[in-house]
PDB file of C-alpha atoms in Angstrom:
ATOM      1  CA  MET A   1      -0.195   0.189   0.466  1.00 28.00           C
ATOM      2  CA  PHE A   2       1.255   3.230  -0.527  1.00 28.00           C
ATOM      3  CA  LEU A   3       1.674   5.459   2.353  1.00 28.00           C
ATOM      4  CA  GLY A   4       3.462   8.439   1.550  1.00 33.00           C
ATOM      5  CA  PHE A   5       0.088  11.310   3.012  1.00 31.00           C
ATOM      6  CA  HIS A   6      -1.281  11.595   5.924  1.00 32.00           C
ATOM      7  CA  CYS A   7      -4.921  11.324   4.451  1.00 36.00           C
ATOM      8  CA  PHE A   8      -8.482  12.301   5.795  1.00 36.00           C
ATOM      9  CA  CYS A   9     -10.799   9.077   6.082  1.00 39.00           C
ATOM     10  CA  TRP A  10     -12.378  10.512   2.489  1.00 43.00           C
ATOM     11  CA  VAL A  11     -14.876   7.274   2.082  1.00 44.00           C
ATOM     12  CA  GLY A  12     -18.282   8.492   0.380  1.00 48.00           C
ATOM     13  CA  LYS A  13     -21.306   6.046  -0.226  1.00 53.00           C
ATOM     14  CA  GLY A  14     -19.933   5.625  -3.690  1.00 54.00           C
ATOM     15  CA  MET A  15     -17.105   3.616  -1.890  1.00 55.00           C
ATOM     16  CA  SER A  16     -18.673   1.673   0.786  1.00 54.00           C
ATOM     17  CA  ASN A  17     -19.725  -0.584  -1.311  1.00 62.00           C
ATOM     18  CA  GLN A  18     -16.320  -1.337  -2.724  1.00 74.00           C
ATOM     19  CA  LYS A  19     -14.419  -3.295   0.373  1.00 79.00           C
ATOM     20  CA  ASP A  20     -11.791  -4.532  -2.452  1.00 92.00           C
ATOM     21  CA  ILE A  21     -10.365  -1.116  -3.687  1.00 97.00           C
ATOM     22  CA  ASP A  22      -9.111   1.508  -2.561  1.00 97.00           C
ATOM     23  CA  ILE A  23     -10.058   3.948  -5.251  1.00 98.00           C
ATOM     24  CA  LEU A  24     -13.253   3.882  -6.935  1.00 98.00           C
ATOM     25  CA  VAL A  25     -12.493   5.138 -10.560  1.00 98.00           C
ATOM     26  CA  SER A  26     -16.133   6.091 -12.272  1.00 98.00           C
ATOM     27  CA  GLU A  27     -15.846   6.616 -15.743  1.00 98.00           C
ATOM     28  CA  VAL A  28     -17.854   8.974 -17.134  1.00 97.00           C
ATOM     29  CA  GLY A  29     -17.208   8.755 -20.675  1.00 97.00           C
ATOM     30  CA  PRO A  30     -20.000   7.153 -22.131  1.00 97.00           C
ATOM     31  CA  ARG A  31     -21.666  10.853 -20.861  1.00 96.00           C
ATOM     32  CA  ASP A  32     -19.449  13.516 -20.759  1.00 92.00           C
ATOM     33  CA  GLY A  33     -17.031  12.266 -23.089  1.00 93.00           C
ATOM     34  CA  LEU A  34     -19.106  11.918 -25.361  1.00 95.00           C
ATOM     35  CA  GLN A  35     -21.613  14.651 -25.131  1.00 89.00           C
ATOM     36  CA  SER A  36     -19.599  17.244 -26.743  1.00 84.00           C
ATOM     37  CA  ILE A  37     -18.793  14.763 -29.766  1.00 88.00           C
ATOM     38  CA  LYS A  38     -20.984  16.190 -33.280  1.00 86.00           C
ATOM     39  CA  GLN A  39     -21.050  12.211 -34.305  1.00 90.00           C
ATOM     40  CA  THR A  40     -23.649  10.105 -32.855  1.00 94.00           C
ATOM     41  CA  MET A  41     -22.195   6.522 -31.360  1.00 97.00           C
ATOM     42  CA  PRO A  42     -24.500   3.786 -32.424  1.00 97.00           C
ATOM     43  CA  THR A  43     -26.493   2.268 -29.432  1.00 98.00           C
ATOM     44  CA  ASP A  44     -24.675  -1.008 -29.682  1.00 98.00           C
ATOM     45  CA  MET A  45     -21.370   0.088 -29.847  1.00 98.00           C
ATOM     46  CA  LYS A  46     -21.846   2.050 -26.594  1.00 98.00           C
ATOM     47  CA  LYS A  47     -22.739  -1.020 -25.468  1.00 98.00           C
ATOM     48  CA  MET A  48     -19.946  -2.843 -26.848  1.00 98.00           C
ATOM     49  CA  TRP A  49     -17.901  -0.291 -25.347  1.00 98.00           C
ATOM     50  CA  ILE A  50     -19.436  -0.379 -21.557  1.00 98.00           C
ATOM     51  CA  SER A  51     -19.251  -4.189 -21.957  1.00 98.00           C
ATOM     52  CA  ALA A  52     -15.382  -3.623 -22.618  1.00 98.00           C
ATOM     53  CA  LEU A  53     -15.124  -1.593 -19.734  1.00 98.00           C
ATOM     54  CA  SER A  54     -16.461  -3.595 -17.236  1.00 98.00           C
ATOM     55  CA  GLU A  55     -14.284  -6.864 -19.083  1.00 98.00           C
ATOM     56  CA  ALA A  56     -11.607  -4.424 -17.771  1.00 98.00           C
ATOM     57  CA  GLY A  57     -12.857  -4.216 -14.105  1.00 98.00           C
ATOM     58  CA  VAL A  58     -14.385  -0.306 -13.549  1.00 98.00           C
ATOM     59  CA  ARG A  59     -16.712  -0.438 -11.394  1.00 98.00           C
ATOM     60  CA  GLU A  60     -19.082   2.761 -12.235  1.00 98.00           C
ATOM     61  CA  ILE A  61     -20.230   3.944 -14.828  1.00 98.00           C
ATOM     62  CA  GLU A  62     -22.066   7.037 -16.000  1.00 98.00           C
ATOM     63  CA  VAL A  63     -23.445   5.338 -18.706  1.00 98.00           C
ATOM     64  CA  GLY A  64     -25.324   9.225 -19.988  1.00 98.00           C
ATOM     65  CA  SER A  65     -27.602  12.467 -19.787  1.00 97.00           C
ATOM     66  CA  PHE A  66     -31.786  12.035 -18.940  1.00 97.00           C
ATOM     67  CA  VAL A  67     -31.932  14.896 -20.969  1.00 95.00           C
ATOM     68  CA  PRO A  68     -34.154  16.347 -24.304  1.00 92.00           C
ATOM     69  CA  PRO A  69     -32.651  14.869 -28.056  1.00 91.00           C
ATOM     70  CA  LYS A  70     -33.178  17.125 -29.319  1.00 90.00           C
ATOM     71  CA  LEU A  71     -30.760  19.480 -27.646  1.00 88.00           C
ATOM     72  CA  LEU A  72     -27.942  16.310 -27.525  1.00 90.00           C
ATOM     73  CA  PRO A  73     -28.789  14.074 -29.792  1.00 93.00           C
ATOM     74  CA  GLN A  74     -26.167  11.890 -28.168  1.00 95.00           C
ATOM     75  CA  MET A  75     -28.152  10.980 -25.154  1.00 97.00           C
ATOM     76  CA  ALA A  76     -31.201   9.759 -26.497  1.00 97.00           C
ATOM     77  CA  ASP A  77     -30.494   6.175 -25.966  1.00 98.00           C
ATOM     78  CA  CYS A  78     -29.802   6.592 -22.002  1.00 98.00           C
ATOM     79  CA  ALA A  79     -32.251   4.642 -20.653  1.00 98.00           C
ATOM     80  CA  ASP A  80     -31.690   1.443 -23.468  1.00 98.00           C
ATOM     81  CA  LEU A  81     -28.278   2.078 -22.106  1.00 98.00           C
ATOM     82  CA  VAL A  82     -28.761   1.916 -18.516  1.00 98.00           C
ATOM     83  CA  GLN A  83     -30.618  -1.828 -18.521  1.00 98.00           C
ATOM     84  CA  HIS A  84     -28.289  -3.124 -20.157  1.00 98.00           C
ATOM     85  CA  ALA A  85     -25.094  -1.829 -18.593  1.00 98.00           C
ATOM     86  CA  LEU A  86     -27.780  -3.130 -15.300  1.00 98.00           C
ATOM     87  CA  THR A  87     -26.990  -6.972 -16.642  1.00 98.00           C
ATOM     88  CA  LEU A  88     -23.117  -6.376 -15.844  1.00 98.00           C
ATOM     89  CA  GLU A  89     -21.820  -7.562 -13.206  1.00 95.00           C
ATOM     90  CA  ASN A  90     -20.361  -5.740 -10.671  1.00 95.00           C
ATOM     91  CA  VAL A  91     -20.991  -2.220 -12.230  1.00 98.00           C
ATOM     92  CA  PHE A  92     -22.648   0.685 -10.444  1.00 98.00           C
ATOM     93  CA  VAL A  93     -24.632   2.361 -12.944  1.00 98.00           C
ATOM     94  CA  THR A  94     -24.954   6.639 -12.720  1.00 98.00           C
ATOM     95  CA  ALA A  95     -26.320   9.085 -14.927  1.00 98.00           C
ATOM     96  CA  LEU A  96     -26.349  12.640 -14.851  1.00 97.00           C
ATOM     97  CA  VAL A  97     -30.091  14.663 -14.960  1.00 97.00           C
ATOM     98  CA  PRO A  98     -30.166  18.255 -15.412  1.00 94.00           C
ATOM     99  CA  ASN A  99     -34.179  18.749 -14.299  1.00 96.00           C
ATOM    100  CA  LEU A 100     -36.951  17.117 -12.418  1.00 97.00           C
ATOM    101  CA  ARG A 101     -38.405  15.119 -15.709  1.00 96.00           C
ATOM    102  CA  GLY A 102     -35.417  14.065 -16.272  1.00 97.00           C
ATOM    103  CA  ALA A 103     -34.987  12.243 -12.635  1.00 98.00           C
ATOM    104  CA  GLU A 104     -38.324  10.595 -13.343  1.00 98.00           C
ATOM    105  CA  SER A 105     -37.211   9.034 -16.907  1.00 98.00           C
ATOM    106  CA  ALA A 106     -34.230   8.285 -14.944  1.00 98.00           C
ATOM    107  CA  PHE A 107     -35.632   6.718 -12.073  1.00 98.00           C
ATOM    108  CA  LYS A 108     -37.999   4.562 -13.853  1.00 98.00           C
ATOM    109  CA  SER A 109     -35.012   3.421 -15.884  1.00 98.00           C
ATOM    110  CA  GLY A 110     -33.345   1.797 -12.912  1.00 98.00           C
ATOM    111  CA  VAL A 111     -30.403   3.372 -12.326  1.00 98.00           C
ATOM    112  CA  GLN A 112     -28.916   3.619  -9.530  1.00 98.00           C
ATOM    113  CA  LYS A 113     -27.476   6.786  -8.697  1.00 98.00           C
ATOM    114  CA  ILE A 114     -27.602  10.157 -10.631  1.00 98.00           C
ATOM    115  CA  THR A 115     -26.457  13.318 -10.578  1.00 98.00           C
ATOM    116  CA  ILE A 116     -27.750  16.573 -10.491  1.00 97.00           C
ATOM    117  CA  PRO A 117     -25.582  19.304 -12.539  1.00 94.00           C
ATOM    118  CA  VAL A 118     -25.247  22.525  -9.843  1.00 95.00           C
ATOM    119  CA  SER A 119     -22.903  25.205 -10.906  1.00 93.00           C
ATOM    120  CA  VAL A 120     -21.592  27.411  -8.283  1.00 94.00           C
ATOM    121  CA  SER A 121     -21.303  30.426 -10.910  1.00 91.00           C
ATOM    122  CA  GLU A 122     -24.922  31.613 -11.660  1.00 93.00           C
ATOM    123  CA  PRO A 123     -23.655  32.581 -15.232  1.00 87.00           C
ATOM    124  CA  HIS A 124     -22.696  29.022 -16.092  1.00 90.00           C
ATOM    125  CA  SER A 125     -26.208  27.550 -14.140  1.00 85.00           C
ATOM    126  CA  LEU A 126     -27.628  30.089 -16.881  1.00 89.00           C
ATOM    127  CA  SER A 127     -25.418  29.149 -19.801  1.00 85.00           C
ATOM    128  CA  ASN A 128     -25.926  25.714 -19.320  1.00 81.00           C
ATOM    129  CA  VAL A 129     -29.115  24.298 -17.218  1.00 87.00           C
ATOM    130  CA  ARG A 130     -31.034  27.828 -18.164  1.00 89.00           C
ATOM    131  CA  LYS A 131     -32.301  27.951 -14.624  1.00 89.00           C
ATOM    132  CA  THR A 132     -30.491  31.042 -11.439  1.00 93.00           C
ATOM    133  CA  HIS A 133     -29.685  29.107  -8.831  1.00 92.00           C
ATOM    134  CA  GLU A 134     -33.042  30.104  -6.632  1.00 93.00           C
ATOM    135  CA  GLN A 135     -34.374  28.365  -9.254  1.00 93.00           C
ATOM    136  CA  MET A 136     -32.146  25.333  -9.422  1.00 91.00           C
ATOM    137  CA  TYR A 137     -32.446  24.808  -5.357  1.00 96.00           C
ATOM    138  CA  SER A 138     -36.700  23.954  -6.176  1.00 96.00           C
ATOM    139  CA  GLU A 139     -35.266  21.481  -8.626  1.00 96.00           C
ATOM    140  CA  VAL A 140     -33.060  19.490  -6.746  1.00 97.00           C
ATOM    141  CA  ALA A 141     -35.378  19.467  -3.335  1.00 98.00           C
ATOM    142  CA  SER A 142     -38.541  18.462  -6.056  1.00 98.00           C
ATOM    143  CA  ILE A 143     -35.945  15.979  -7.009  1.00 98.00           C
ATOM    144  CA  VAL A 144     -35.339  14.631  -3.644  1.00 98.00           C
ATOM    145  CA  ALA A 145     -39.015  14.863  -2.490  1.00 98.00           C
ATOM    146  CA  LEU A 146     -39.512  12.474  -5.717  1.00 98.00           C
ATOM    147  CA  ARG A 147     -36.569   9.986  -4.967  1.00 98.00           C
ATOM    148  CA  ASN A 148     -37.499   9.756  -1.287  1.00 98.00           C
ATOM    149  CA  GLU A 149     -41.150   9.000  -1.881  1.00 98.00           C
ATOM    150  CA  GLN A 150     -40.958   7.097  -5.071  1.00 98.00           C
ATOM    151  CA  TYR A 151     -37.455   5.514  -5.369  1.00 98.00           C
ATOM    152  CA  PRO A 152     -35.554   5.443  -1.627  1.00 97.00           C
ATOM    153  CA  ASN A 153     -32.894   3.028  -3.018  1.00 97.00           C
ATOM    154  CA  VAL A 154     -31.098   5.711  -6.072  1.00 98.00           C
ATOM    155  CA  LEU A 155     -28.437   8.301  -3.973  1.00 98.00           C
ATOM    156  CA  ILE A 156     -28.253  11.689  -5.803  1.00 98.00           C
ATOM    157  CA  GLU A 157     -24.964  13.328  -5.913  1.00 98.00           C
ATOM    158  CA  ALA A 158     -25.536  17.016  -6.346  1.00 98.00           C
ATOM    159  CA  GLY A 159     -21.819  17.268  -8.650  1.00 96.00           C
ATOM    160  CA  LEU A 160     -21.146  20.751  -8.768  1.00 97.00           C
ATOM    161  CA  SER A 161     -19.529  22.595 -11.389  1.00 93.00           C
ATOM    162  CA  THR A 162     -16.823  25.921 -12.476  1.00 93.00           C
ATOM    163  CA  VAL A 163     -15.916  25.033  -8.752  1.00 95.00           C
ATOM    164  CA  PHE A 164     -11.992  26.142  -9.065  1.00 94.00           C
ATOM    165  CA  GLY A 165     -13.414  29.385 -11.592  1.00 92.00           C
ATOM    166  CA  CYS A 166     -15.426  29.748 -14.827  1.00 90.00           C
ATOM    167  CA  THR A 167     -15.034  31.384 -19.004  1.00 86.00           C
ATOM    168  CA  ILE A 168     -18.059  33.448 -18.211  1.00 87.00           C
ATOM    169  CA  GLN A 169     -18.430  34.766 -15.012  1.00 92.00           C
ATOM    170  CA  GLY A 170     -13.670  34.481 -13.860  1.00 92.00           C
ATOM    171  CA  ILE A 171     -13.216  34.000 -10.628  1.00 94.00           C
ATOM    172  CA  VAL A 172     -14.806  31.319  -8.500  1.00 93.00           C
ATOM    173  CA  THR A 173     -14.548  31.735  -4.802  1.00 95.00           C
ATOM    174  CA  GLU A 174     -13.902  29.006  -2.558  1.00 96.00           C
ATOM    175  CA  LYS A 175     -16.188  30.642  -0.306  1.00 97.00           C
ATOM    176  CA  GLU A 176     -19.245  30.411  -3.389  1.00 96.00           C
ATOM    177  CA  SER A 177     -18.025  26.425  -3.557  1.00 96.00           C
ATOM    178  CA  LEU A 178     -18.263  25.817  -0.221  1.00 97.00           C
ATOM    179  CA  PHE A 179     -22.158  27.771   0.029  1.00 97.00           C
ATOM    180  CA  MET A 180     -23.463  25.793  -2.459  1.00 96.00           C
ATOM    181  CA  ALA A 181     -21.895  22.656  -1.277  1.00 97.00           C
ATOM    182  CA  ASN A 182     -23.751  23.533   2.538  1.00 97.00           C
ATOM    183  CA  LYS A 183     -26.867  24.063   0.453  1.00 98.00           C
ATOM    184  CA  MET A 184     -27.245  20.602  -1.521  1.00 97.00           C
ATOM    185  CA  ALA A 185     -26.761  19.267   1.649  1.00 97.00           C
ATOM    186  CA  ALA A 186     -29.456  21.085   3.274  1.00 97.00           C
ATOM    187  CA  LEU A 187     -31.268  19.870   0.947  1.00 98.00           C
ATOM    188  CA  GLY A 188     -30.698  16.206   1.154  1.00 97.00           C
ATOM    189  CA  ILE A 189     -28.711  15.163  -1.740  1.00 97.00           C
ATOM    190  CA  ASP A 190     -26.546  11.746  -0.312  1.00 98.00           C
ATOM    191  CA  GLU A 191     -22.981  13.258  -2.184  1.00 97.00           C
ATOM    192  CA  VAL A 192     -21.336  16.592  -3.416  1.00 98.00           C
ATOM    193  CA  GLY A 193     -18.909  16.118  -5.532  1.00 97.00           C
ATOM    194  CA  LEU A 194     -16.649  18.913  -7.041  1.00 97.00           C
ATOM    195  CA  ALA A 195     -15.280  19.476 -10.489  1.00 95.00           C
ATOM    196  CA  ASP A 196     -12.947  21.542 -12.058  1.00 94.00           C
ATOM    197  CA  THR A 197     -15.484  22.581 -15.123  1.00 87.00           C
ATOM    198  CA  VAL A 198     -12.834  23.812 -17.602  1.00 86.00           C
ATOM    199  CA  GLY A 199      -9.583  23.490 -15.854  1.00 89.00           C
ATOM    200  CA  TYR A 200      -8.576  26.064 -13.881  1.00 92.00           C
ATOM    201  CA  ALA A 201      -7.614  24.774 -10.853  1.00 95.00           C
ATOM    202  CA  THR A 202      -4.748  23.892  -9.562  1.00 96.00           C
ATOM    203  CA  PRO A 203      -3.072  21.889  -6.569  1.00 97.00           C
ATOM    204  CA  LEU A 204      -3.420  23.672  -3.674  1.00 97.00           C
ATOM    205  CA  GLN A 205      -6.386  25.058  -4.709  1.00 97.00           C
ATOM    206  CA  VAL A 206      -8.076  21.467  -4.753  1.00 98.00           C
ATOM    207  CA  LYS A 207      -6.054  20.494  -1.585  1.00 97.00           C
ATOM    208  CA  SER A 208      -7.167  23.353  -0.089  1.00 97.00           C
ATOM    209  CA  LEU A 209     -11.201  22.805  -1.242  1.00 97.00           C
ATOM    210  CA  PHE A 210     -11.518  19.732  -0.346  1.00 97.00           C
ATOM    211  CA  LYS A 211     -10.016  19.688   2.890  1.00 97.00           C
ATOM    212  CA  GLN A 212     -12.354  22.070   3.607  1.00 97.00           C
ATOM    213  CA  LEU A 213     -15.392  19.984   2.169  1.00 97.00           C
ATOM    214  CA  LYS A 214     -14.680  17.293   4.312  1.00 96.00           C
ATOM    215  CA  ILE A 215     -15.090  19.392   7.656  1.00 96.00           C
ATOM    216  CA  GLU A 216     -18.130  20.492   6.868  1.00 96.00           C
ATOM    217  CA  LEU A 217     -19.818  17.698   5.057  1.00 96.00           C
ATOM    218  CA  GLY A 218     -17.936  14.812   6.326  1.00 94.00           C
ATOM    219  CA  ASN A 219     -19.221  11.499   4.711  1.00 90.00           C
ATOM    220  CA  ILE A 220     -21.506  13.531   2.184  1.00 93.00           C
ATOM    221  CA  ALA A 221     -18.087  14.791   0.781  1.00 91.00           C
ATOM    222  CA  GLY A 222     -18.177  12.811  -2.309  1.00 90.00           C
ATOM    223  CA  SER A 223     -15.817  12.801  -5.828  1.00 96.00           C
ATOM    224  CA  ALA A 224     -13.644  15.189  -7.829  1.00 98.00           C
ATOM    225  CA  HIS A 225     -14.109  15.119 -11.551  1.00 96.00           C
ATOM    226  CA  PHE A 226     -10.490  17.070 -13.258  1.00 96.00           C
ATOM    227  CA  HIS A 227     -10.733  18.328 -16.560  1.00 92.00           C
ATOM    228  CA  ASN A 228      -7.055  18.509 -18.391  1.00 91.00           C
ATOM    229  CA  THR A 229      -7.009  21.876 -20.242  1.00 87.00           C
ATOM    230  CA  ARG A 230      -4.236  22.932 -18.383  1.00 88.00           C
ATOM    231  CA  GLY A 231      -2.397  20.020 -18.148  1.00 90.00           C
ATOM    232  CA  GLN A 232      -3.061  19.996 -14.299  1.00 94.00           C
ATOM    233  CA  GLY A 233      -5.622  16.815 -14.134  1.00 95.00           C
ATOM    234  CA  LEU A 234      -3.139  13.878 -12.763  1.00 97.00           C
ATOM    235  CA  ALA A 235      -1.613  16.735 -10.476  1.00 98.00           C
ATOM    236  CA  ASN A 236      -5.027  17.855  -8.957  1.00 98.00           C
ATOM    237  CA  VAL A 237      -5.741  13.976  -8.379  1.00 98.00           C
ATOM    238  CA  LEU A 238      -2.480  13.456  -6.385  1.00 98.00           C
ATOM    239  CA  ALA A 239      -3.956  16.704  -4.425  1.00 98.00           C
ATOM    240  CA  ALA A 240      -6.637  15.778  -4.073  1.00 98.00           C
ATOM    241  CA  TYR A 241      -5.518  11.567  -2.482  1.00 98.00           C
ATOM    242  CA  GLU A 242      -3.726  13.951  -0.533  1.00 97.00           C
ATOM    243  CA  VAL A 243      -6.844  15.170   1.772  1.00 96.00           C
ATOM    244  CA  GLY A 244      -8.583  11.953   1.974  1.00 96.00           C
ATOM    245  CA  VAL A 245     -10.320  11.786  -1.804  1.00 97.00           C
ATOM    246  CA  THR A 246     -11.220   8.168  -3.245  1.00 97.00           C
ATOM    247  CA  THR A 247     -13.300   8.823  -5.807  1.00 98.00           C
ATOM    248  CA  PHE A 248     -12.527  10.419  -8.878  1.00 98.00           C
ATOM    249  CA  ASP A 249     -13.730  11.074 -12.525  1.00 97.00           C
ATOM    250  CA  ALA A 250     -12.165  10.102 -15.361  1.00 97.00           C
ATOM    251  CA  SER A 251     -13.124   9.282 -19.311  1.00 96.00           C
ATOM    252  CA  GLN A 252     -12.152   6.925 -21.581  1.00 97.00           C
ATOM    253  CA  GLY A 253      -9.198   8.567 -24.259  1.00 94.00           C
ATOM    254  CA  GLY A 254      -9.641  11.725 -22.407  1.00 93.00           C
ATOM    255  CA  ILE A 255     -12.114  12.422 -24.650  1.00 92.00           C
ATOM    256  CA  GLY A 256     -15.158  15.278 -23.527  1.00 81.00           C
ATOM    257  CA  GLY A 257     -15.451  18.682 -22.328  1.00 64.00           C
ATOM    258  CA  CYS A 258     -18.763  20.897 -21.689  1.00 56.00           C
ATOM    259  CA  PRO A 259     -20.433  22.206 -24.295  1.00 57.00           C
ATOM    260  CA  TYR A 260     -21.821  24.973 -22.401  1.00 52.00           C
ATOM    261  CA  ALA A 261     -18.378  26.277 -21.110  1.00 49.00           C
ATOM    262  CA  PRO A 262     -16.327  27.578 -23.602  1.00 52.00           C
ATOM    263  CA  GLY A 263     -12.562  26.548 -23.961  1.00 49.00           C
ATOM    264  CA  ALA A 264     -13.585  23.440 -22.077  1.00 52.00           C
ATOM    265  CA  SER A 265     -11.250  20.546 -23.505  1.00 61.00           C
ATOM    266  CA  GLY A 266     -11.463  16.723 -22.295  1.00 82.00           C
ATOM    267  CA  ASN A 267     -11.878  15.183 -19.202  1.00 91.00           C
ATOM    268  CA  ILE A 268      -8.246  13.353 -17.658  1.00 95.00           C
ATOM    269  CA  VAL A 269      -7.289  10.333 -19.166  1.00 96.00           C
ATOM    270  CA  THR A 270      -9.153   6.729 -17.737  1.00 98.00           C
ATOM    271  CA  GLU A 271      -5.500   4.724 -18.476  1.00 98.00           C
ATOM    272  CA  ASP A 272      -3.657   6.953 -17.117  1.00 97.00           C
ATOM    273  CA  LEU A 273      -5.450   7.442 -13.859  1.00 98.00           C
ATOM    274  CA  VAL A 274      -5.392   3.956 -13.509  1.00 98.00           C
ATOM    275  CA  PHE A 275      -1.272   3.791 -13.899  1.00 98.00           C
ATOM    276  CA  LEU A 276      -0.246   6.528 -12.054  1.00 98.00           C
ATOM    277  CA  LEU A 277      -3.263   5.171  -8.940  1.00 98.00           C
ATOM    278  CA  GLU A 278      -1.716   1.409  -9.083  1.00 98.00           C
ATOM    279  CA  SER A 279       2.184   2.903  -9.600  1.00 97.00           C
ATOM    280  CA  MET A 280       1.485   4.076  -6.121  1.00 97.00           C
ATOM    281  CA  GLY A 281       0.163   1.159  -4.468  1.00 98.00           C
ATOM    282  CA  LEU A 282      -3.243   2.598  -4.509  1.00 98.00           C
ATOM    283  CA  ARG A 283      -6.231  -1.084  -5.584  1.00 98.00           C
ATOM    284  CA  THR A 284      -8.600   0.059  -8.667  1.00 98.00           C
ATOM    285  CA  GLY A 285      -9.712  -3.463  -9.610  1.00 98.00           C
ATOM    286  CA  ILE A 286      -8.959  -2.421 -12.989  1.00 98.00           C
ATOM    287  CA  ASP A 287      -6.718  -4.237 -15.897  1.00 98.00           C
ATOM    288  CA  ILE A 288      -4.602  -1.477 -17.053  1.00 98.00           C
ATOM    289  CA  GLU A 289      -4.400  -4.075 -20.683  1.00 98.00           C
ATOM    290  CA  LYS A 290      -7.753  -4.858 -20.735  1.00 98.00           C
ATOM    291  CA  LEU A 291      -8.933  -0.611 -20.407  1.00 98.00           C
ATOM    292  CA  VAL A 292      -6.463  -0.348 -23.643  1.00 98.00           C
ATOM    293  CA  ALA A 293      -7.989  -2.691 -26.064  1.00 98.00           C
ATOM    294  CA  ALA A 294     -11.817  -1.067 -24.472  1.00 98.00           C
ATOM    295  CA  ARG A 295     -10.651   1.874 -26.858  1.00 97.00           C
ATOM    296  CA  GLU A 296     -11.468  -0.395 -29.973  1.00 97.00           C
ATOM    297  CA  TRP A 297     -14.523   0.154 -29.847  1.00 98.00           C
ATOM    298  CA  LEU A 298     -14.716   4.135 -29.481  1.00 96.00           C
ATOM    299  CA  LYS A 299     -12.180   4.287 -32.490  1.00 96.00           C
ATOM    300  CA  LYS A 300     -14.895   2.378 -34.940  1.00 97.00           C
ATOM    301  CA  ALA A 301     -17.420   3.664 -33.990  1.00 96.00           C
ATOM    302  CA  LEU A 302     -15.347   7.609 -33.913  1.00 95.00           C
ATOM    303  CA  PRO A 303     -12.430   6.987 -36.157  1.00 95.00           C
ATOM    304  CA  ASN A 304     -11.777  10.610 -36.817  1.00 91.00           C
ATOM    305  CA  GLU A 305     -12.033  11.504 -32.846  1.00 90.00           C
ATOM    306  CA  PRO A 306      -8.390  12.211 -31.662  1.00 89.00           C
ATOM    307  CA  LEU A 307      -7.918   9.904 -28.575  1.00 92.00           C
ATOM    308  CA  TYR A 308      -5.432  11.232 -25.527  1.00 92.00           C
ATOM    309  CA  GLY A 309      -3.334   9.392 -22.991  1.00 94.00           C
ATOM    310  CA  PHE A 310       0.015   8.849 -22.822  1.00 95.00           C
ATOM    311  CA  ILE A 311      -0.109   5.040 -21.337  1.00 97.00           C
ATOM    312  CA  PRO A 312      -2.147   3.626 -24.218  1.00 96.00           C
ATOM    313  CA  ASP A 313       1.479   3.890 -26.882  1.00 94.00           C
ATOM    314  CA  ALA A 314       4.153   3.516 -24.297  1.00 96.00           C
ATOM    315  CA  GLY A 315       2.612   0.633 -22.198  1.00 96.00           C
ATOM    316  CA  VAL A 316       2.978   0.377 -18.547  1.00 96.00           C
ATOM    317  CA  GLY A 317       6.879  -0.683 -18.826  1.00 95.00           C
ATOM    318  CA  LYS A 318       8.608  -3.605 -17.811  1.00 94.00           C
ATOM    319  CA  ALA A 319       9.215  -2.313 -13.866  1.00 94.00           C
ATOM    320  CA  PHE A 320       4.851  -2.139 -12.944  1.00 96.00           C
ATOM    321  CA  LYS A 321       3.354  -3.882 -10.772  1.00 95.00           C
ATOM    322  CA  TYR A 322      -0.309  -3.779  -9.899  1.00 97.00           C
ATOM    323  CA  ALA A 323      -1.324  -2.673  -6.396  1.00 96.00           C
ATOM    324  CA  LYS A 324      -3.050  -5.935  -5.057  1.00 94.00           C
ATOM    325  CA  ASP A 325       0.779  -7.369  -6.047  1.00 94.00           C
ATOM    326  CA  MET A 326       3.426  -4.803  -4.324  1.00 92.00           C
TER     327      MET A 326
END
């Protein structure tokens, strides 16, 4: 085990059923990765890709978002993908929902967890979900009420976006982000995740905010979601881990970005993240060779889409050992 850092115990609900791993890598490629790509990936190809990710040992997959097909045609098959993913062994199935209507559809599909995107920056909220903060509070309260009444086993995460800055608003303060996190907790959500939507975060900012979030919210504090827009993604992962974060979002091939945040490029690369964590002695439960092989479905379905990552080209090297073998 990697024992180089003194950490808080940061075990959110996403990790509570993962006794044989140290870090939960949540694959968001089928949602965050594909949402900015104009060419629609065929549903059968998505299913094969999700199955390949599962076979590689990925434990949590965000399969899509429940949004109007006319806005994001790429996400029109989300309910179908939820049903497929539920047939896979050891996969926790999640989806994004921007509003009550999307939540209703998600709950009916059988999804195990929903993430509600809540922008700390109000200008981004208006651009992304067309709601002010006050309107978003009402929407979250309605979603939580519906879950409590009819779908008590579904987890709800508030995925706070633009927590480290916004291309529209500019500076977003730690005070603003913590206020929003506490507001979501008061509304009854189960987890609060923090997202660096446009890649502004630095390791010192990450460490400070996640440390304070844990102090204020305890185990409601959840995942870290980093974009690699300015090359700081994996450095920010390490900073978050140092203060006890144990769940990280990533996208295969580094695809993705927010279509309503100008300049936002892709997520951190799942393959590179897994290599980093396993090299540090942290068990992810993921087989890197099988994970790299899963990229083939992206190449087949989206042949003109660039894929990123160092490990797929360089390999893991002869000195590499999985954490479980150390």
